[in-house]
CSV table of C-alpha atoms in Angstrom, one decimal:
chain,number,residue,atom,x,y,z
A,1,UNK,CA,-11.5,-24.8,-12.5
A,2,UNK,CA,-12.0,-27.4,-9.8
A,3,UNK,CA,-8.3,-27.0,-8.5
A,4,UNK,CA,-9.1,-23.1,-8.5
A,5,UNK,CA,-12.1,-23.8,-6.5
A,6,UNK,CA,-10.6,-26.0,-3.9
A,7,UNK,CA,-7.5,-23.8,-3.3
A,8,UNK,CA,-10.3,-21.0,-2.8
A,9,UNK,CA,-12.0,-22.9,-0.2
A,10,UNK,CA,-8.8,-23.9,1.4
A,11,UNK,CA,-8.0,-20.4,1.8
A,12,UNK,CA,-11.3,-19.4,3.0
A,13,UNK,CA,-11.0,-22.1,5.9
A,14,UNK,CA,-7.7,-21.0,7.2
A,15,UNK,CA,-8.8,-17.6,6.8
A,16,UNK,CA,-12.0,-18.6,9.4
A,17,UNK,CA,-9.8,-20.4,11.9
A,18,UNK,CA,-7.4,-17.4,12.1
A,19,UNK,CA,-7.7,-14.6,14.9
A,20,UNK,CA,-8.0,-11.5,12.9
A,21,UNK,CA,-7.9,-8.0,14.4
A,22,UNK,CA,-10.4,-6.2,12.3
A,23,UNK,CA,-13.7,-7.1,10.1
A,24,UNK,CA,-14.2,-6.3,6.7
A,25,UNK,CA,-17.9,-5.9,7.3
A,26,UNK,CA,-17.5,-3.9,10.6
A,27,UNK,CA,-14.6,-1.6,8.7
A,28,UNK,CA,-15.0,-1.3,5.2
A,29,UNK,CA,-17.7,-0.5,2.5
A,30,UNK,CA,-17.2,-2.4,-1.0
A,31,UNK,CA,-17.8,1.1,-3.0
A,32,UNK,CA,-17.4,-0.1,-6.6
A,33,UNK,CA,-17.3,-2.8,-8.8
A,34,UNK,CA,-20.3,-4.7,-8.0
A,35,UNK,CA,-20.1,-8.2,-7.1
A,36,UNK,CA,-16.4,-8.2,-8.1
A,37,UNK,CA,-15.7,-7.0,-4.4
A,38,UNK,CA,-16.5,-10.2,-2.1
A,39,UNK,CA,-16.2,-10.4,1.9
A,40,UNK,CA,-16.1,-14.0,3.5
A,41,UNK,CA,-15.5,-15.9,6.4
A,42,UNK,CA,-17.7,-13.9,8.5
A,43,UNK,CA,-15.8,-10.7,7.7
A,44,UNK,CA,-12.4,-12.1,7.7
A,45,UNK,CA,-11.6,-12.4,4.3
A,46,UNK,CA,-12.1,-9.8,1.3
A,47,UNK,CA,-11.5,-10.1,-2.2
A,48,UNK,CA,-11.6,-7.7,-5.2
A,49,UNK,CA,-11.5,-8.9,-9.0
A,50,UNK,CA,-10.9,-7.4,-12.4
A,51,UNK,CA,-12.3,-8.3,-15.5
A,52,UNK,CA,-12.6,-6.6,-18.8
A,53,UNK,CA,-15.6,-4.6,-17.9
A,54,UNK,CA,-15.1,-3.2,-14.7
A,55,UNK,CA,-12.5,-3.5,-11.6
A,56,UNK,CA,-13.4,-3.2,-7.8
A,57,UNK,CA,-12.8,-1.6,-4.6
A,58,UNK,CA,-13.4,-0.6,-1.0
A,59,UNK,CA,-13.1,2.2,1.5
A,60,UNK,CA,-12.6,2.5,5.2
A,61,UNK,CA,-16.0,3.7,6.8
A,62,UNK,CA,-13.8,5.6,9.1
A,63,UNK,CA,-11.3,8.5,8.7
A,64,UNK,CA,-7.9,8.5,10.6
A,65,UNK,CA,-5.6,11.2,11.3
A,66,UNK,CA,-2.2,9.6,12.3
A,67,UNK,CA,-1.4,6.0,13.5
A,68,UNK,CA,-0.3,2.7,12.1
A,69,UNK,CA,-2.3,0.7,9.4
A,70,UNK,CA,-1.8,-2.9,8.8
A,71,UNK,CA,-3.0,-5.4,6.1
A,72,UNK,CA,-2.2,-8.7,4.4
A,73,UNK,CA,-2.6,-8.9,0.8
A,74,UNK,CA,-2.0,-11.6,-1.6
A,75,UNK,CA,-1.8,-10.6,-4.7
A,76,UNK,CA,-3.0,-11.4,-8.5
A,77,UNK,CA,-1.1,-14.6,-9.6
A,78,UNK,CA,0.1,-15.6,-12.8
A,79,UNK,CA,0.1,-13.2,-15.8
A,80,UNK,CA,-0.9,-10.0,-13.8
A,81,UNK,CA,0.5,-7.5,-16.7
A,82,UNK,CA,-1.5,-4.2,-16.8
A,83,UNK,CA,-3.3,-4.8,-13.7
A,84,UNK,CA,-2.7,-2.5,-10.6
A,85,UNK,CA,-3.4,-3.3,-7.0
A,86,UNK,CA,-3.8,0.0,-5.1
A,87,UNK,CA,-3.7,0.3,-1.1
A,88,UNK,CA,-3.5,3.6,0.3
A,89,UNK,CA,-4.7,6.4,2.5
A,90,UNK,CA,-6.2,9.6,1.0
A,91,UNK,CA,-8.1,12.4,1.9
A,92,UNK,CA,-10.7,14.2,-0.8
A,93,UNK,CA,-10.6,17.4,-3.0
A,94,UNK,CA,-8.0,19.5,-4.9
A,95,UNK,CA,-5.7,19.7,-2.5
A,96,UNK,CA,-5.6,16.1,-0.9
A,97,UNK,CA,-3.4,14.0,0.9
A,98,UNK,CA,-2.4,10.6,-0.2
A,99,UNK,CA,0.0,7.9,0.9
A,100,UNK,CA,0.2,4.9,-1.9
A,101,UNK,CA,1.0,1.7,-1.9
A,102,UNK,CA,0.6,0.5,-5.7
A,103,UNK,CA,1.5,-3.2,-6.9
A,104,UNK,CA,2.2,-3.0,-10.7
A,105,UNK,CA,1.3,-6.4,-12.4
A,106,UNK,CA,3.5,-8.3,-14.6
A,107,UNK,CA,4.0,-11.0,-17.3
A,108,UNK,CA,4.3,-14.5,-15.5
A,109,UNK,CA,7.6,-15.0,-13.9
A,110,UNK,CA,8.7,-11.2,-13.7
A,111,UNK,CA,8.6,-9.6,-10.6
A,112,UNK,CA,5.8,-7.1,-9.2
A,113,UNK,CA,6.9,-3.6,-8.7
A,114,UNK,CA,5.9,-1.9,-5.5
A,115,UNK,CA,5.3,1.8,-6.1
A,116,UNK,CA,5.0,4.3,-3.6
A,117,UNK,CA,4.2,7.8,-3.4
A,118,UNK,CA,3.1,10.8,-0.8
A,119,UNK,CA,1.1,13.6,-1.7
A,120,UNK,CA,0.8,16.4,0.3
A,121,UNK,CA,-1.7,19.4,-0.4
A,122,UNK,CA,-2.5,17.9,-3.9
A,123,UNK,CA,1.2,17.8,-4.9
A,124,UNK,CA,2.6,14.4,-5.6
A,125,UNK,CA,5.4,13.3,-7.9
A,126,UNK,CA,7.5,11.7,-4.8
A,127,UNK,CA,7.7,8.5,-6.1
A,128,UNK,CA,10.0,5.4,-5.0
A,129,UNK,CA,9.7,1.9,-6.7
A,130,UNK,CA,11.2,-1.4,-5.2
A,131,UNK,CA,11.2,-5.2,-6.2
A,132,UNK,CA,10.1,-7.5,-3.3
A,133,UNK,CA,12.4,-9.9,-1.9
A,134,UNK,CA,9.6,-12.6,-2.2
A,135,UNK,CA,6.9,-13.8,-4.5
A,136,UNK,CA,3.8,-11.8,-3.3
A,137,UNK,CA,1.3,-14.1,-5.1
A,138,UNK,CA,2.0,-17.2,-3.2
A,139,UNK,CA,1.3,-16.3,0.2
A,140,UNK,CA,-0.2,-13.2,2.3
A,141,UNK,CA,2.1,-10.7,3.5
A,142,UNK,CA,1.5,-7.9,5.6
A,143,UNK,CA,2.0,-4.0,3.9
A,144,UNK,CA,1.8,-1.2,7.0
A,145,UNK,CA,2.0,2.9,7.0
A,146,UNK,CA,3.0,4.4,10.1
A,147,UNK,CA,2.2,7.9,9.8
A,148,UNK,CA,2.7,10.5,12.6
A,149,UNK,CA,3.4,13.8,12.9
A,150,UNK,CA,7.4,13.5,12.5
A,151,UNK,CA,7.5,11.1,9.5
A,152,UNK,CA,5.7,8.3,7.3
A,153,UNK,CA,7.2,5.0,7.3
A,154,UNK,CA,6.3,2.4,4.5
A,155,UNK,CA,6.9,-1.4,5.8
A,156,UNK,CA,6.9,-4.9,4.2
A,157,UNK,CA,6.6,-7.4,6.6
A,158,UNK,CA,7.4,-5.0,9.5
A,159,UNK,CA,10.8,-4.3,7.3
A,160,UNK,CA,10.8,-0.3,6.7
A,161,UNK,CA,11.1,0.4,2.9
A,162,UNK,CA,10.6,3.9,2.9
A,163,UNK,CA,10.8,6.8,5.2
A,164,UNK,CA,9.5,10.4,4.3
A,165,UNK,CA,10.2,12.9,6.8
A,166,UNK,CA,8.2,16.3,7.9
A,167,UNK,CA,10.0,18.9,6.2
A,168,UNK,CA,8.0,21.7,6.5
A,169,UNK,CA,11.0,23.6,8.1
A,170,UNK,CA,12.2,23.7,4.6
A,171,UNK,CA,8.9,24.8,3.2
A,172,UNK,CA,7.8,21.1,2.0
A,173,UNK,CA,4.2,20.5,2.6
A,174,UNK,CA,3.3,17.7,4.9
A,175,UNK,CA,0.4,15.7,5.3
A,176,UNK,CA,-1.1,16.5,8.9
A,177,UNK,CA,-3.9,18.3,9.1
A,178,UNK,CA,-6.5,16.4,7.0
A,179,UNK,CA,-8.1,13.1,8.0
A,180,UNK,CA,-7.6,10.3,5.5
A,181,UNK,CA,-9.6,7.0,4.5
A,182,UNK,CA,-8.2,3.8,3.6
A,183,UNK,CA,-8.7,2.8,0.3
A,184,UNK,CA,-8.1,-0.1,-2.0
A,185,UNK,CA,-8.6,-0.9,-5.5
A,186,UNK,CA,-8.0,-3.8,-8.2
A,187,UNK,CA,-7.9,-1.9,-11.7
A,188,UNK,CA,-6.8,-1.9,-15.5
A,189,UNK,CA,-4.0,0.3,-16.1
A,190,UNK,CA,-2.4,-1.1,-19.0
A,191,UNK,CA,-1.9,2.0,-20.8
A,192,UNK,CA,1.1,2.4,-18.4
A,193,UNK,CA,1.6,-0.3,-15.9
A,194,UNK,CA,3.7,-2.8,-17.2
A,195,UNK,CA,7.0,-1.6,-19.1
A,196,UNK,CA,5.3,1.7,-19.8
A,197,UNK,CA,2.3,0.3,-21.3
A,198,UNK,CA,4.0,-1.9,-23.8
A,199,UNK,CA,2.7,-5.1,-22.5
A,200,UNK,CA,-1.4,-5.4,-22.0
A,201,UNK,CA,-3.5,-7.0,-20.0
A,202,UNK,CA,-4.3,-10.6,-21.0
A,203,UNK,CA,-8.0,-10.9,-20.7
A,204,UNK,CA,-8.1,-14.3,-21.5
A,205,UNK,CA,-7.1,-14.9,-17.9
A,206,UNK,CA,-9.7,-12.7,-16.4
A,207,UNK,CA,-11.1,-12.4,-13.7
A,208,UNK,CA,-7.8,-11.0,-12.0
A,209,UNK,CA,-8.2,-11.4,-8.4
A,210,UNK,CA,-6.4,-10.2,-5.2
A,211,UNK,CA,-7.2,-11.4,-1.4
A,212,UNK,CA,-7.0,-9.4,1.6
A,213,UNK,CA,-7.2,-10.4,5.5
A,214,UNK,CA,-6.0,-9.4,8.9
A,215,UNK,CA,-6.6,-5.8,9.1
A,216,UNK,CA,-5.2,-3.9,12.0
A,217,UNK,CA,-5.6,-0.1,12.7
A,218,UNK,CA,-3.8,1.8,15.7
A,219,UNK,CA,-5.0,5.3,15.1
A,220,UNK,CA,-6.4,8.6,15.9
A,221,UNK,CA,-9.5,10.1,14.4
A,222,UNK,CA,-9.8,13.9,14.0
A,223,UNK,CA,-11.3,14.2,17.0
A,224,UNK,CA,-9.1,12.2,19.7
A,225,UNK,CA,-6.7,8.8,19.8
A,226,UNK,CA,-7.8,5.7,20.8
A,227,UNK,CA,-6.7,5.4,24.5
A,228,UNK,CA,-5.0,2.0,23.7
A,229,UNK,CA,-2.6,3.8,21.4
A,230,UNK,CA,-1.9,7.0,22.8
A,231,UNK,CA,1.8,5.6,23.6
A,232,UNK,CA,1.8,3.6,20.7
A,233,UNK,CA,4.9,2.4,19.0
A,234,UNK,CA,3.9,4.1,15.8
A,235,UNK,CA,4.1,7.5,17.6
A,236,UNK,CA,8.1,7.3,17.7
A,237,UNK,CA,10.1,10.4,16.2
A,238,UNK,CA,12.7,8.2,14.9
A,239,UNK,CA,13.1,4.3,13.6
A,240,UNK,CA,15.7,2.3,15.6
A,241,UNK,CA,18.7,1.2,14.7
A,242,UNK,CA,17.9,-2.4,13.7
A,243,UNK,CA,15.1,-0.8,11.6
A,244,UNK,CA,17.5,1.6,9.9
A,245,UNK,CA,19.8,-1.2,9.0
A,246,UNK,CA,17.1,-3.1,7.5
A,247,UNK,CA,15.9,0.2,5.4
A,248,UNK,CA,19.5,0.6,4.0
A,249,UNK,CA,19.2,-2.9,3.1
A,250,UNK,CA,16.4,-2.8,1.3
A,251,UNK,CA,17.0,0.5,-0.4
A,252,UNK,CA,20.6,-0.7,-1.4
A,253,UNK,CA,18.9,-4.2,-2.9
A,254,UNK,CA,15.6,-3.6,-3.9
A,255,UNK,CA,15.0,0.0,-4.6
A,256,UNK,CA,15.0,0.5,-8.6
A,257,UNK,CA,13.7,4.1,-9.0
A,258,UNK,CA,14.1,7.2,-6.7
A,259,UNK,CA,13.0,10.4,-7.3
A,260,UNK,CA,15.6,11.8,-5.6
A,261,UNK,CA,18.1,10.7,-7.6
A,262,UNK,CA,16.5,11.5,-11.1
A,263,UNK,CA,18.8,13.9,-12.7
A,264,UNK,CA,17.0,13.8,-16.3
A,265,UNK,CA,13.5,14.9,-14.3
A,266,UNK,CA,15.0,17.5,-12.2
A,267,UNK,CA,18.2,18.8,-14.1
A,268,UNK,CA,17.9,22.2,-12.3
A,269,UNK,CA,18.5,20.4,-8.8
A,270,UNK,CA,16.5,18.0,-6.7
A,271,UNK,CA,13.5,19.1,-4.7
A,272,UNK,CA,14.7,20.2,-1.2
A,273,UNK,CA,13.6,17.0,1.1
A,274,UNK,CA,15.7,15.0,-0.8
A,275,UNK,CA,18.5,17.0,0.8
A,276,UNK,CA,17.6,15.5,4.5
């Protein structure tokens, strides 16, 4: 316990002396879980915890319509089986839009699964899953979403892992009209999260805790874009050649599921956006 406390206060000290763009007090509300969600260091560090009674979560004060969102996360360490750390953009209602990162926990020594999905007009089912090329529990890593009218790009430490292109010309809905808030939560999903629910959460290891820092948003609201970012990098219609090479590297070596290649799920043919 003493070692864990010392590690936490060292982490807090390091966060306090870092220059962070966002401030959790100013940018987010702790919206569930009571004191399981906490903000430290003058708004520079946030933690979410999960115990057997409840998880916890937060949401952005503002809504966004297009932009780039960056957040650094340090995921639950040790035996995280049965836990899910979700970090996503979402609107509300039955025809909501949503852009998802979900980190599926695992037993000690086994890798996390990074689950991604895109919902448009209430319909999802566009899953891609990846292993990471590092241990996401040892240090903070940056997870980013670029969202513009042409495409959605998921990035890990500035490396693109997935691109979802606007295929409205093919009749595929695309999230472009509904402003979305940023949400994150840490919750119990041991019915399905680890090996299809075969491995349950070990509550003797609770509370499970994830940490957040260095939030940054280069975005538009429903009314207008911040003038600093009207010509932002995120507005590019295509990723560059180097990013395309990195994308291929990730998908060749670390992708473990792609709905666009799941013959059992789509015996009559893949969704039309998969043909792009």
